[in-house]
């Protein structure tokens, strides 16, 4: 959630040291994709995403405090509260849009409404700024039209238009790899389990 008075999260202090956190929008999107990834060592990949080549302490307190801040920053909304229930890497799934599948529509929507080239903003635009702009996209933008189409109830569509709307819904349907409920993600996130292992390893020295 963007604040007009506070600087968006970009660093964390731990034991007197400051560690920079990369929360550029494209980096966060890679993180969200990583949540559903089945590859090994993804917990280390997540650390690499946010902290780069910095030498960070593999301390359970550091990991816990870092990802608590990161998840709160990513998921917190002024209107819906925070999706994340604890410090772990639990991200509520998006079932009405996909940053990967809808990349073209999102890009063109930002260009259409804000004249912002998101490709030129990679590595620069903070996630909080990106989300504020995304949430402010008008209903006339490509991504919002697609979202509206996906949510349309066919029973509310006139008979003569229903066939066309159904075809469009099929065309723009999301290719969900592993459909999960929000509760499933919160309770059985493999990435969360991986970080528990990482924390246990840190505790063991």
Short mmCIF file of C-alpha atoms in Angstrom, two decimals:
data_model
loop_
_atom_site.label_atom_id
_atom_site.label_comp_id
_atom_site.label_asym_id
_atom_site.label_seq_id
_atom_site.Cartn_x
_atom_site.Cartn_y
_atom_site.Cartn_z
CA UNK A 1 0.00 0.00 0.00
CA UNK A 2 1.35 3.39 -0.99
CA UNK A 3 1.77 6.12 1.62
CA UNK A 4 1.92 9.81 0.80
CA UNK A 5 3.97 10.50 3.92
CA UNK A 6 6.26 7.48 4.33
CA UNK A 7 8.95 6.20 1.99
CA UNK A 8 8.16 2.77 0.51
CA UNK A 9 10.13 -0.11 2.02
CA UNK A 10 13.59 -0.33 0.47
CA UNK A 11 15.82 -1.52 3.32
CA UNK A 12 15.79 -3.38 6.60
CA UNK A 13 17.99 -2.86 9.66
CA UNK A 14 19.25 -5.86 11.62
CA UNK A 15 21.88 -5.95 14.37
CA UNK A 16 23.05 -2.46 13.51
CA UNK A 17 23.47 -3.21 9.80
CA UNK A 18 21.29 -2.02 6.91
CA UNK A 19 20.36 -4.35 4.07
CA UNK A 20 18.82 -3.06 0.84
CA UNK A 21 15.63 -4.76 -0.40
CA UNK A 22 14.76 -4.74 -4.10
CA UNK A 23 11.01 -4.20 -4.32
CA UNK A 24 10.85 -3.04 -7.93
CA UNK A 25 7.54 -4.19 -9.43
CA UNK A 26 9.14 -6.63 -11.88
CA UNK A 27 11.15 -8.21 -9.07
CA UNK A 28 8.03 -8.71 -6.96
CA UNK A 29 6.23 -10.29 -9.92
CA UNK A 30 9.10 -12.78 -10.23
CA UNK A 31 8.65 -13.50 -6.52
CA UNK A 32 4.92 -14.12 -6.95
CA UNK A 33 5.68 -16.54 -9.79
CA UNK A 34 8.25 -18.25 -7.56
CA UNK A 35 5.58 -18.92 -4.94
CA UNK A 36 3.86 -21.38 -7.29
CA UNK A 37 7.08 -22.80 -8.71
CA UNK A 38 8.00 -26.44 -8.09
CA UNK A 39 11.75 -25.98 -8.48
CA UNK A 40 14.17 -26.82 -5.70
CA UNK A 41 16.05 -24.19 -3.70
CA UNK A 42 13.41 -21.57 -4.44
CA UNK A 43 13.78 -20.20 -0.93
CA UNK A 44 17.37 -19.28 -1.79
CA UNK A 45 16.17 -17.84 -5.10
CA UNK A 46 13.77 -15.60 -3.19
CA UNK A 47 16.56 -14.35 -0.96
CA UNK A 48 18.63 -13.64 -4.07
CA UNK A 49 15.74 -11.75 -5.66
CA UNK A 50 15.31 -9.33 -2.79
CA UNK A 51 18.85 -9.02 -1.44
CA UNK A 52 20.97 -9.59 -4.54
CA UNK A 53 24.66 -10.18 -3.88
CA UNK A 54 24.61 -8.70 -0.39
CA UNK A 55 26.05 -10.83 2.38
CA UNK A 56 23.03 -11.37 4.59
CA UNK A 57 22.85 -13.21 7.92
CA UNK A 58 21.21 -16.64 7.72
CA UNK A 59 19.62 -15.91 11.02
CA UNK A 60 16.02 -17.04 11.66
CA UNK A 61 15.15 -13.66 13.21
CA UNK A 62 16.50 -11.86 10.15
CA UNK A 63 14.58 -14.11 7.76
CA UNK A 64 11.38 -13.78 9.77
CA UNK A 65 11.50 -10.00 10.12
CA UNK A 66 12.55 -9.48 6.50
CA UNK A 67 9.81 -11.52 4.91
CA UNK A 68 7.21 -10.25 7.30
CA UNK A 69 7.95 -6.73 6.07
CA UNK A 70 8.16 -7.85 2.45
CA UNK A 71 4.86 -9.73 2.53
CA UNK A 72 3.08 -6.93 4.34
CA UNK A 73 4.34 -4.47 1.74
CA UNK A 74 3.27 -6.68 -1.16
CA UNK A 75 -0.16 -7.71 0.08
CA UNK A 76 -1.42 -4.87 2.26
CA UNK A 77 -4.41 -2.98 0.92
CA UNK A 78 -6.10 0.13 2.27
CA UNK A 79 -9.47 -1.47 1.60
CA UNK A 80 -9.02 -5.20 2.16
CA UNK A 81 -6.40 -5.40 4.88
CA UNK A 82 -3.40 -7.68 4.47
CA UNK A 83 -3.77 -11.06 2.79
CA UNK A 84 -0.72 -12.40 4.58
CA UNK A 85 -1.52 -13.91 7.97
CA UNK A 86 2.06 -14.33 9.20
CA UNK A 87 5.68 -13.76 8.23
CA UNK A 88 5.90 -16.71 5.84
CA UNK A 89 5.91 -16.57 2.06
CA UNK A 90 2.14 -16.90 1.68
CA UNK A 91 0.63 -14.91 -1.16
CA UNK A 92 -3.06 -15.04 -2.00
CA UNK A 93 -3.55 -16.25 -5.59
CA UNK A 94 -5.03 -14.00 -8.22
CA UNK A 95 -7.90 -15.68 -10.08
CA UNK A 96 -9.07 -12.71 -12.17
CA UNK A 97 -5.75 -11.70 -13.71
CA UNK A 98 -2.20 -12.93 -14.12
CA UNK A 99 0.86 -10.74 -14.27
CA UNK A 100 2.43 -13.29 -16.61
CA UNK A 101 -0.48 -14.19 -18.91
CA UNK A 102 -1.90 -10.66 -18.98
CA UNK A 103 1.44 -8.92 -19.44
CA UNK A 104 0.48 -7.45 -22.83
CA UNK A 105 -2.81 -6.08 -21.53
CA UNK A 106 -1.21 -4.62 -18.41
CA UNK A 107 1.59 -3.03 -20.43
CA UNK A 108 -0.81 -1.47 -22.93
CA UNK A 109 -3.11 -0.29 -20.13
CA UNK A 110 -0.30 1.62 -18.41
CA UNK A 111 0.76 3.10 -21.74
CA UNK A 112 -2.83 4.02 -22.64
CA UNK A 113 -3.76 5.72 -19.37
CA UNK A 114 -0.49 6.96 -17.90
CA UNK A 115 1.82 7.00 -20.95
CA UNK A 116 4.19 4.87 -18.87
CA UNK A 117 6.40 2.31 -20.61
CA UNK A 118 6.67 -0.45 -18.00
CA UNK A 119 9.64 -2.00 -19.80
CA UNK A 120 11.60 1.18 -19.10
CA UNK A 121 10.45 1.13 -15.46
CA UNK A 122 11.79 -2.33 -14.68
CA UNK A 123 14.18 -2.18 -11.76
CA UNK A 124 12.99 1.35 -10.90
CA UNK A 125 9.26 1.60 -10.18
CA UNK A 126 8.52 0.46 -6.63
CA UNK A 127 5.86 -2.20 -6.18
CA UNK A 128 3.69 0.14 -4.10
CA UNK A 129 3.67 2.71 -6.90
CA UNK A 130 2.91 0.03 -9.49
CA UNK A 131 0.00 -1.33 -7.45
CA UNK A 132 -1.46 2.13 -6.86
CA UNK A 133 -1.39 2.80 -10.59
CA UNK A 134 -2.71 -0.66 -11.42
CA UNK A 135 -5.65 -0.22 -9.05
CA UNK A 136 -6.37 3.16 -10.63
CA UNK A 137 -6.69 1.85 -14.18
CA UNK A 138 -10.02 2.83 -15.70
CA UNK A 139 -12.63 0.40 -16.97
CA UNK A 140 -11.73 1.38 -20.53
CA UNK A 141 -8.20 -0.05 -20.33
CA UNK A 142 -7.46 -3.48 -21.84
CA UNK A 143 -6.73 -5.28 -18.57
CA UNK A 144 -9.85 -3.95 -16.87
CA UNK A 145 -12.00 -4.98 -19.83
CA UNK A 146 -10.52 -8.48 -19.65
CA UNK A 147 -11.10 -8.67 -15.90
CA UNK A 148 -14.71 -7.55 -16.35
CA UNK A 149 -15.22 -10.16 -19.07
CA UNK A 150 -13.86 -12.96 -16.88
CA UNK A 151 -16.18 -11.98 -14.04
CA UNK A 152 -19.27 -11.63 -16.22
CA UNK A 153 -22.12 -13.96 -15.33
CA UNK A 154 -23.49 -15.50 -18.51
CA UNK A 155 -26.99 -15.61 -17.04
CA UNK A 156 -26.97 -11.81 -17.07
CA UNK A 157 -26.03 -11.65 -20.75
CA UNK A 158 -28.81 -11.33 -23.38
CA UNK A 159 -29.38 -14.54 -25.34
CA UNK A 160 -28.20 -13.06 -28.61
CA UNK A 161 -24.84 -12.03 -27.07
CA UNK A 162 -24.23 -15.06 -24.85
CA UNK A 163 -22.45 -17.15 -27.46
CA UNK A 164 -19.98 -14.38 -28.29
CA UNK A 165 -19.31 -13.59 -24.62
CA UNK A 166 -18.74 -17.28 -23.90
CA UNK A 167 -16.20 -17.49 -26.72
CA UNK A 168 -14.40 -14.43 -25.40
CA UNK A 169 -14.33 -15.86 -21.88
CA UNK A 170 -12.80 -19.05 -23.24
CA UNK A 171 -10.25 -17.07 -25.23
CA UNK A 172 -9.20 -14.95 -22.25
CA UNK A 173 -9.47 -17.75 -19.68
CA UNK A 174 -6.59 -17.95 -17.22
CA UNK A 175 -4.26 -20.91 -17.48
CA UNK A 176 -3.98 -21.68 -13.79
CA UNK A 177 -1.29 -24.26 -13.15
CA UNK A 178 -2.52 -25.32 -9.73
CA UNK A 179 -5.83 -23.77 -8.74
CA UNK A 180 -5.87 -23.30 -4.96
CA UNK A 181 -8.09 -21.62 -2.47
CA UNK A 182 -6.64 -18.79 -0.45
CA UNK A 183 -6.76 -21.02 2.63
CA UNK A 184 -4.76 -23.72 0.87
CA UNK A 185 -2.03 -21.23 0.07
CA UNK A 186 -1.94 -19.94 3.62
CA UNK A 187 -1.80 -23.39 5.21
CA UNK A 188 0.30 -25.48 2.86
CA UNK A 189 2.60 -23.20 0.92
CA UNK A 190 5.63 -25.19 -0.19
CA UNK A 191 7.67 -22.01 -0.19
CA UNK A 192 6.69 -21.39 3.40
CA UNK A 193 7.82 -24.90 4.29
CA UNK A 194 11.09 -24.30 2.51
CA UNK A 195 11.73 -21.24 4.62
CA UNK A 196 11.02 -23.19 7.78
CA UNK A 197 13.79 -25.56 6.66
CA UNK A 198 16.05 -22.62 5.96
CA UNK A 199 15.37 -21.19 9.39
CA UNK A 200 16.03 -24.55 11.03
CA UNK A 201 19.33 -24.75 9.19
CA UNK A 202 20.20 -21.26 10.39
CA UNK A 203 19.37 -22.24 13.96
CA UNK A 204 21.67 -25.22 13.62
CA UNK A 205 24.54 -22.95 12.76
#
